Coordinates of C-alpha atoms and ligand atoms in Angstrom, one line a residue:
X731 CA -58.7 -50.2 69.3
X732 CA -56.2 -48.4 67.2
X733 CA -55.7 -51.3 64.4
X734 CA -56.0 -54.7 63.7
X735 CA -53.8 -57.5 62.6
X736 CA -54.5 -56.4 59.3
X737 CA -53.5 -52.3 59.7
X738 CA -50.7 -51.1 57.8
X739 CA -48.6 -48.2 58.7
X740 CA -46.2 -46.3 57.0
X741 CA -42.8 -46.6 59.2
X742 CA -39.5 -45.4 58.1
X743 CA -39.2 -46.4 54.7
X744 CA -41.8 -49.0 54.3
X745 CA -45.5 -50.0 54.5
X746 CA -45.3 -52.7 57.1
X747 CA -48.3 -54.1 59.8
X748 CA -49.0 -51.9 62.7
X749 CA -49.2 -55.1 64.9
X750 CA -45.3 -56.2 64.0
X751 CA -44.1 -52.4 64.2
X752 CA -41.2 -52.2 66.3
X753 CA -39.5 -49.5 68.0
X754 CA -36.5 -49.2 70.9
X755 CA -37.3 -48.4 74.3
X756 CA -33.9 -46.4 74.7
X757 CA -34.7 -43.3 72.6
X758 CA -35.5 -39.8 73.6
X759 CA -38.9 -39.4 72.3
X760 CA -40.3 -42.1 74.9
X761 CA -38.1 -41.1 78.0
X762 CA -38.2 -37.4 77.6
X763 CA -41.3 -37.0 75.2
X764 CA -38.9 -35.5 72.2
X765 CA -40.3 -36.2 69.3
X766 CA -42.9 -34.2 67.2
X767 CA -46.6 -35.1 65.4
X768 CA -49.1 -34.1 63.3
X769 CA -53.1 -34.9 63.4
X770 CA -54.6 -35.0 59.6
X771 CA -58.4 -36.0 58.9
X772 CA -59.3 -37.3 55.5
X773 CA -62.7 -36.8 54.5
X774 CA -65.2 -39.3 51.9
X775 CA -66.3 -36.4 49.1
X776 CA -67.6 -36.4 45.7
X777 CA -64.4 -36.5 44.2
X778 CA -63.5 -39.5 46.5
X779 CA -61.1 -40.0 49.6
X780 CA -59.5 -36.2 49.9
X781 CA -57.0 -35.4 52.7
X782 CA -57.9 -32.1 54.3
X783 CA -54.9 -29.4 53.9
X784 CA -52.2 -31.9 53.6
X785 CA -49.9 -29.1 53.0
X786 CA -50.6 -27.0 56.2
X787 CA -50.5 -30.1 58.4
X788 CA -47.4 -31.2 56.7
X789 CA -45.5 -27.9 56.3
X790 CA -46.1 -27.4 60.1
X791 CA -44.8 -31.1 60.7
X792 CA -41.7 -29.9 59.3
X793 CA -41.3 -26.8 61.0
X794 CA -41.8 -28.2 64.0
X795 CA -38.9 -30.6 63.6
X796 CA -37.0 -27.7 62.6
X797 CA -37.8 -26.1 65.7
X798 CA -37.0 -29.1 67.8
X799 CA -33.5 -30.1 66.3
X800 CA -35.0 -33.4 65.1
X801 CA -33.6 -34.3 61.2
X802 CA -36.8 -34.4 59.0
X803 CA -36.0 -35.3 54.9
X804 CA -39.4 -35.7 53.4
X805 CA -41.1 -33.1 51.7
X806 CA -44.6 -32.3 51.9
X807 CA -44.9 -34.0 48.3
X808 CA -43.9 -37.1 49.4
X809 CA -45.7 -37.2 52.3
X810 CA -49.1 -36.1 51.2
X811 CA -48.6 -39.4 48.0
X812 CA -47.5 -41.9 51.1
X813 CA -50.6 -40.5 53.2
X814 CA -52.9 -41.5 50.4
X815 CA -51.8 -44.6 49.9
X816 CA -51.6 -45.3 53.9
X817 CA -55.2 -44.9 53.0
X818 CA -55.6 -46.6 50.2
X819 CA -53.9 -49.7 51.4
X820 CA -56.6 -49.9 54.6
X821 CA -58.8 -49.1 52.5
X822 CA -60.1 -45.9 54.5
X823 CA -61.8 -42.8 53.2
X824 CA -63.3 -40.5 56.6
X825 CA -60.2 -41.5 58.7
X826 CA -57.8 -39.5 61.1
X827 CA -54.4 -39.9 60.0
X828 CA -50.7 -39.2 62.9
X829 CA -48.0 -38.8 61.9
X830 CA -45.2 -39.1 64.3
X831 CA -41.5 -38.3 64.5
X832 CA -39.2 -40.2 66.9
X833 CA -35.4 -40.0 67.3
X834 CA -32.8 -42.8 67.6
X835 CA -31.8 -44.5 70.9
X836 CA -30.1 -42.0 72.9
X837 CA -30.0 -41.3 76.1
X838 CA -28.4 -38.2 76.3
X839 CA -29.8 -34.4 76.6
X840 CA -28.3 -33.5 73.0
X841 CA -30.4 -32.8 70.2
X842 CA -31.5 -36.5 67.6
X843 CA -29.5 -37.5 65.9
X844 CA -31.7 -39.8 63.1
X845 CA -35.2 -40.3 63.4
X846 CA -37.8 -41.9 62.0
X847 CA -41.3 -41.2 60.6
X848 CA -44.4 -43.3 61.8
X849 CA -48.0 -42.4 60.0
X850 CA -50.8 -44.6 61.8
X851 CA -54.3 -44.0 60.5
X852 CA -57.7 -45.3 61.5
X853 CA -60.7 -45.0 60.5
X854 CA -62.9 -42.0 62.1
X855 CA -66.6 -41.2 62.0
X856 CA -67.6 -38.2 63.7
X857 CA -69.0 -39.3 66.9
X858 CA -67.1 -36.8 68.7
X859 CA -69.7 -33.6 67.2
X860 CA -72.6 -35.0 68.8
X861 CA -73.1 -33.2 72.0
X862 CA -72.1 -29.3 73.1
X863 CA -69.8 -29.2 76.4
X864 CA -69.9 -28.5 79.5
X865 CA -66.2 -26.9 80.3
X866 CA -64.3 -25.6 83.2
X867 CA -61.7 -23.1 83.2
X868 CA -58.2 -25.1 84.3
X869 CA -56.3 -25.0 87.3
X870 CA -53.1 -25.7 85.1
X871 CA -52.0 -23.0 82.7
X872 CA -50.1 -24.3 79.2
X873 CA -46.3 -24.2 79.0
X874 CA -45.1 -21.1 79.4
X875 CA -43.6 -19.8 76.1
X876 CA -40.3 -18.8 77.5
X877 CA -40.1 -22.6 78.3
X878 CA -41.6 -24.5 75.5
X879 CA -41.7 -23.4 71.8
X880 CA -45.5 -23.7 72.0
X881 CA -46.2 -23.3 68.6
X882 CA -44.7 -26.7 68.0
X883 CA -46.3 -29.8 67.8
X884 CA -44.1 -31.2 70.3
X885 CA -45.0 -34.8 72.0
X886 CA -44.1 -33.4 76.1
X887 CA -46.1 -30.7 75.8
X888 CA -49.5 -32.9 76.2
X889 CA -48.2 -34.1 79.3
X890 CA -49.9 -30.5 80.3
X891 CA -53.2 -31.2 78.3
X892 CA -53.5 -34.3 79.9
X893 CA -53.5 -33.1 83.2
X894 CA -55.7 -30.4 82.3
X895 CA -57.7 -33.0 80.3
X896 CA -58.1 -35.1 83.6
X897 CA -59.0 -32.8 86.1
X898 CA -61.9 -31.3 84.3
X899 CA -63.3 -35.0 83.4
X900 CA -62.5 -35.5 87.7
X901 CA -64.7 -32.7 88.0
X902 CA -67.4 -34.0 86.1
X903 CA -66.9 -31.7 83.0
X904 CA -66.3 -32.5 79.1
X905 CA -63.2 -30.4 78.7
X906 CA -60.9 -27.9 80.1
X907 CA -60.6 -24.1 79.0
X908 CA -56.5 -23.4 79.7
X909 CA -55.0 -20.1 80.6
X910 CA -51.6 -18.4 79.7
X911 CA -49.1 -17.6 82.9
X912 CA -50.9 -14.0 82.7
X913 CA -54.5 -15.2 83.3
X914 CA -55.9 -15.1 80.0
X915 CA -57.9 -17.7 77.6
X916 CA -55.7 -19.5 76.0
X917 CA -56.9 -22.9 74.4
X918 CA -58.4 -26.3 75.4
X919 CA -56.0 -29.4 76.3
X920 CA -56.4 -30.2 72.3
X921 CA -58.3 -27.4 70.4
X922 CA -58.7 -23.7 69.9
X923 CA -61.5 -21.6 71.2
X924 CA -63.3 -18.8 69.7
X925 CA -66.5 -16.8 71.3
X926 CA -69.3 -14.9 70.1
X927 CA -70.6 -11.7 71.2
X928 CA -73.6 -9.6 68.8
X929 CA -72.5 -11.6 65.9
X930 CA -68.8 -10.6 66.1
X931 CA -66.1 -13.9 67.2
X932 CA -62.9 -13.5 69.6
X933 CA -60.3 -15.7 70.0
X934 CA -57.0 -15.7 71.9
X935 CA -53.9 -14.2 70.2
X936 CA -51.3 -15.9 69.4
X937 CA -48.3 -16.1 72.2
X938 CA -49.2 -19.2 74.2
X939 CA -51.6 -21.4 71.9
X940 CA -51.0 -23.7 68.8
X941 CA -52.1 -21.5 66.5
X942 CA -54.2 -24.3 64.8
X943 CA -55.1 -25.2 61.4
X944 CA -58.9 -24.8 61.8
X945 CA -58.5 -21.8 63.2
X946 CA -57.1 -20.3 60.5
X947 CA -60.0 -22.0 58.4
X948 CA -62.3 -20.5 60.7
X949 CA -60.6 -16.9 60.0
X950 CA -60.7 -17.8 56.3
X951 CA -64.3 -18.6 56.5
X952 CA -65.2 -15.5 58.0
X953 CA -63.9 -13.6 55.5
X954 CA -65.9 -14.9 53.0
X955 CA -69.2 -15.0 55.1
X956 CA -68.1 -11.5 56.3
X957 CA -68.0 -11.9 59.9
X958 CA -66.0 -10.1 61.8
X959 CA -63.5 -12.0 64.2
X960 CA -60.7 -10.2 66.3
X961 CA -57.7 -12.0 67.9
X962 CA -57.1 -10.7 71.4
X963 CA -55.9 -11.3 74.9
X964 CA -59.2 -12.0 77.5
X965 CA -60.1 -13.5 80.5
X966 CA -62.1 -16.3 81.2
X967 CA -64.8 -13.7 83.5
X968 CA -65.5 -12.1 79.3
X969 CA -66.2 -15.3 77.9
X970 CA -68.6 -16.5 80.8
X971 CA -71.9 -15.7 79.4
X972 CA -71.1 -14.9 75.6
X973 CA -73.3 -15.8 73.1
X974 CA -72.0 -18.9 72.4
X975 CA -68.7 -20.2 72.0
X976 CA -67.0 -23.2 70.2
X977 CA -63.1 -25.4 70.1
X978 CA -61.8 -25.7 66.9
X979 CA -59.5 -28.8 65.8
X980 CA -58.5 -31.0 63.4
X981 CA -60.2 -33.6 65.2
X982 CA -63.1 -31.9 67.0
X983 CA -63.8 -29.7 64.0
X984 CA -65.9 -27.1 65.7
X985 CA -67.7 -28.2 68.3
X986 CA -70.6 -26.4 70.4
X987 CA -70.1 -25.4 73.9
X988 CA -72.5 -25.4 76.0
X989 CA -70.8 -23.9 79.3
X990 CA -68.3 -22.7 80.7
X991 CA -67.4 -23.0 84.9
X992 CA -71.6 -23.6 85.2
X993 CA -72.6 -20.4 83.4
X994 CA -74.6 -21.1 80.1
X995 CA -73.8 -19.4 76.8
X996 CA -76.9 -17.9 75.9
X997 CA -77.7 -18.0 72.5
X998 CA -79.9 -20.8 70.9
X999 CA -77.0 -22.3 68.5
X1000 CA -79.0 -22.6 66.2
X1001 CA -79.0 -19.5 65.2
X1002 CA -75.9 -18.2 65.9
X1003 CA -73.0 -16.8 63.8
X1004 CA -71.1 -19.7 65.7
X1005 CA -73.2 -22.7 64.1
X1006 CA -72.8 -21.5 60.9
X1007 CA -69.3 -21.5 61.0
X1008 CA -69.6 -25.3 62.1
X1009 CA -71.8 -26.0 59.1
X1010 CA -69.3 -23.9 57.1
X1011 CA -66.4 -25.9 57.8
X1012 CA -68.2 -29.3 57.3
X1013 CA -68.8 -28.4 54.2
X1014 CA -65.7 -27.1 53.4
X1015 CA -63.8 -30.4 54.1
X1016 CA -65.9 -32.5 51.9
X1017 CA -64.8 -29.9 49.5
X1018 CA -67.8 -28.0 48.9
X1019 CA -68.0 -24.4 48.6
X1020 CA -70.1 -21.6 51.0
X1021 CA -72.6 -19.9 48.5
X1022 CA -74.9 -21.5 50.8
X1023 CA -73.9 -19.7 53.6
X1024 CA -73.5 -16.3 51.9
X1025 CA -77.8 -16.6 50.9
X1026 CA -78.1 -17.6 54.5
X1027 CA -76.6 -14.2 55.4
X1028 CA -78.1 -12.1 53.1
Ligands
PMP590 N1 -54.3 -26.5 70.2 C1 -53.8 -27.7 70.6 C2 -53.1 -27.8 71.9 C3 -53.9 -28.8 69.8 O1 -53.4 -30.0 70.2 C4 -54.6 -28.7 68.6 C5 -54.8 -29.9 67.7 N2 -53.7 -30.1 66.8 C6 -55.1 -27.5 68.2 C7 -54.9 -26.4 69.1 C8 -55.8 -27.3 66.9 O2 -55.0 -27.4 65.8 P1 -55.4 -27.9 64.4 O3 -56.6 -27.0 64.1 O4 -54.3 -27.6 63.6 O5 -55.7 -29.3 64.5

């Protein structure tokens, strides 16, 4: 369960109970899935309840309004003060916080014309890290990019990562591994993905993924560790039997896989470049730094 009768949300304006939220059911974003979002963790630290890159997930929350035609007049000022206090009113510290923004009723194909801003929050512990998957490479590609502006946050387009989602749990796996319309790697249904080969990591290019948050933290934290990592176009048949490989998200963090289509990764994890970069990044969202890591290295 998402909340309780005592869960407040921000909505529109005001802080108001998630339970006696309201909405219409003759707007675009519910019929035709218009309406754009953005998934925020906030982490418990030393310095107490801190939001992780509030400006990237907000900046992005904006730009894909922009992108979609949907009226958006908060800055991300204001919305990084009203996420806090979301989280101070529940009285949440490790939490996962969406924002979402819907348009007016209108049934019509033209672009909103007033919307309104939802931020739900609940509380989040990280369960989701505990075990490595098992994956399979999709039978759905992602949106094509002449069709969808895929950089977006866009509601519709997890209609596809749903179905991708699906299939692979159908199948008896933990997760999907997505292609482009030319064959190559592109993402999971919610998450980047990065490989390892001889201590070097590869990741998709841009063109048909979110390019996500975390994986620019991932780039950022192999800069400092000096690891090399290349963006390029591959196939699933180069990633089977890497090293090791691992999805990257806001809400997955970076998470081990353990396979992909049946054929192992096959470095201990342990001790690859990969689980360093997981430790990395936990540490970096409770805001401490990576000397650690650079000694580890050395
Ligand atoms: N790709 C997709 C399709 C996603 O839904 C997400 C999660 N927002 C990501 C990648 C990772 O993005 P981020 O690191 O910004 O959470």
């Amino acid at each position: 369960m998402y909340y309780d009768n005592n869960t407040v949300i921000y909505f529109n304006g005001n802080f108001v109970k998630a339970a006696e939220a309201k909405t219409d059911l003759y707007g675009q974003s519910l019929h035709y899935g218009y309406a754009v979002f953005e998934g925020i963790k906030s982490y418990h630290t030393e310095n107490g309840t801190k939001i992780f890159k509030p400006k990237e997930h907000y900046d992005r929350l904006r730009k894909s309004a922009e992108t979609m035609h949907i009226p958006f007049n908060y800055t991300t000022e204001q919305l990084t003060e009203l996420s806090y206090e979301l989280l101070k009113i529940n009285n949440f510290s490790n939490a996962y916080l969406r924002p979402l923004l819907i348009c007016s009723p209108n049934m019509g194909l033209s672009k909103g014309q007033e919307s309104y801003l939802a931020i739900e929050a609940w509380e989040w512990s990280n369960g989701y890290l505990a075990n490595k998957m098992r994956i399979m490479t999709s039978s759905y590609e992602r949106p094509n990019p002449k069709a969808f502006h895929v950089e977006a946050k866009v509601s519709g387009h997890y209609v596809n990562s749903i179905l991708a989602c699906q299939e692979a749990k159908d199948k008896g796996y933990d997760e999907a591994l997505v292609l482009d319309s030319n064959g190559y790697v592109a993402e999971s249904s919610g998450a980047n993905v990065f490989y390892e080969k001889e201590g070097a990591l590869y990741t998709p290019a841009k063109g048909s993924i979110l390019p996500g948050i975390t994986r620019a933290t991932v780039f950022d934290i192999c800069k400092e560790l000096d690891i090399p990592v290349y963006e390029k176009f591959f196939t699933p048949n180069e990633m089977r039997g890497a090293d090791a490989a691992f999805f990257c998200g806001t809400a997955a963090e970076v998470v081990a896989l353990e396979s992909l289509d049946d054929v192992a990764f096959t470095k201990d994890w342990d001790n690859s470049v990969s689980s360093l970069i997981q430790n990395a990044y936990r540490n970096l969202v409770v805001g401490k730094n990576l000397e650690e890591f650079k000694l580890q290295l050395r």
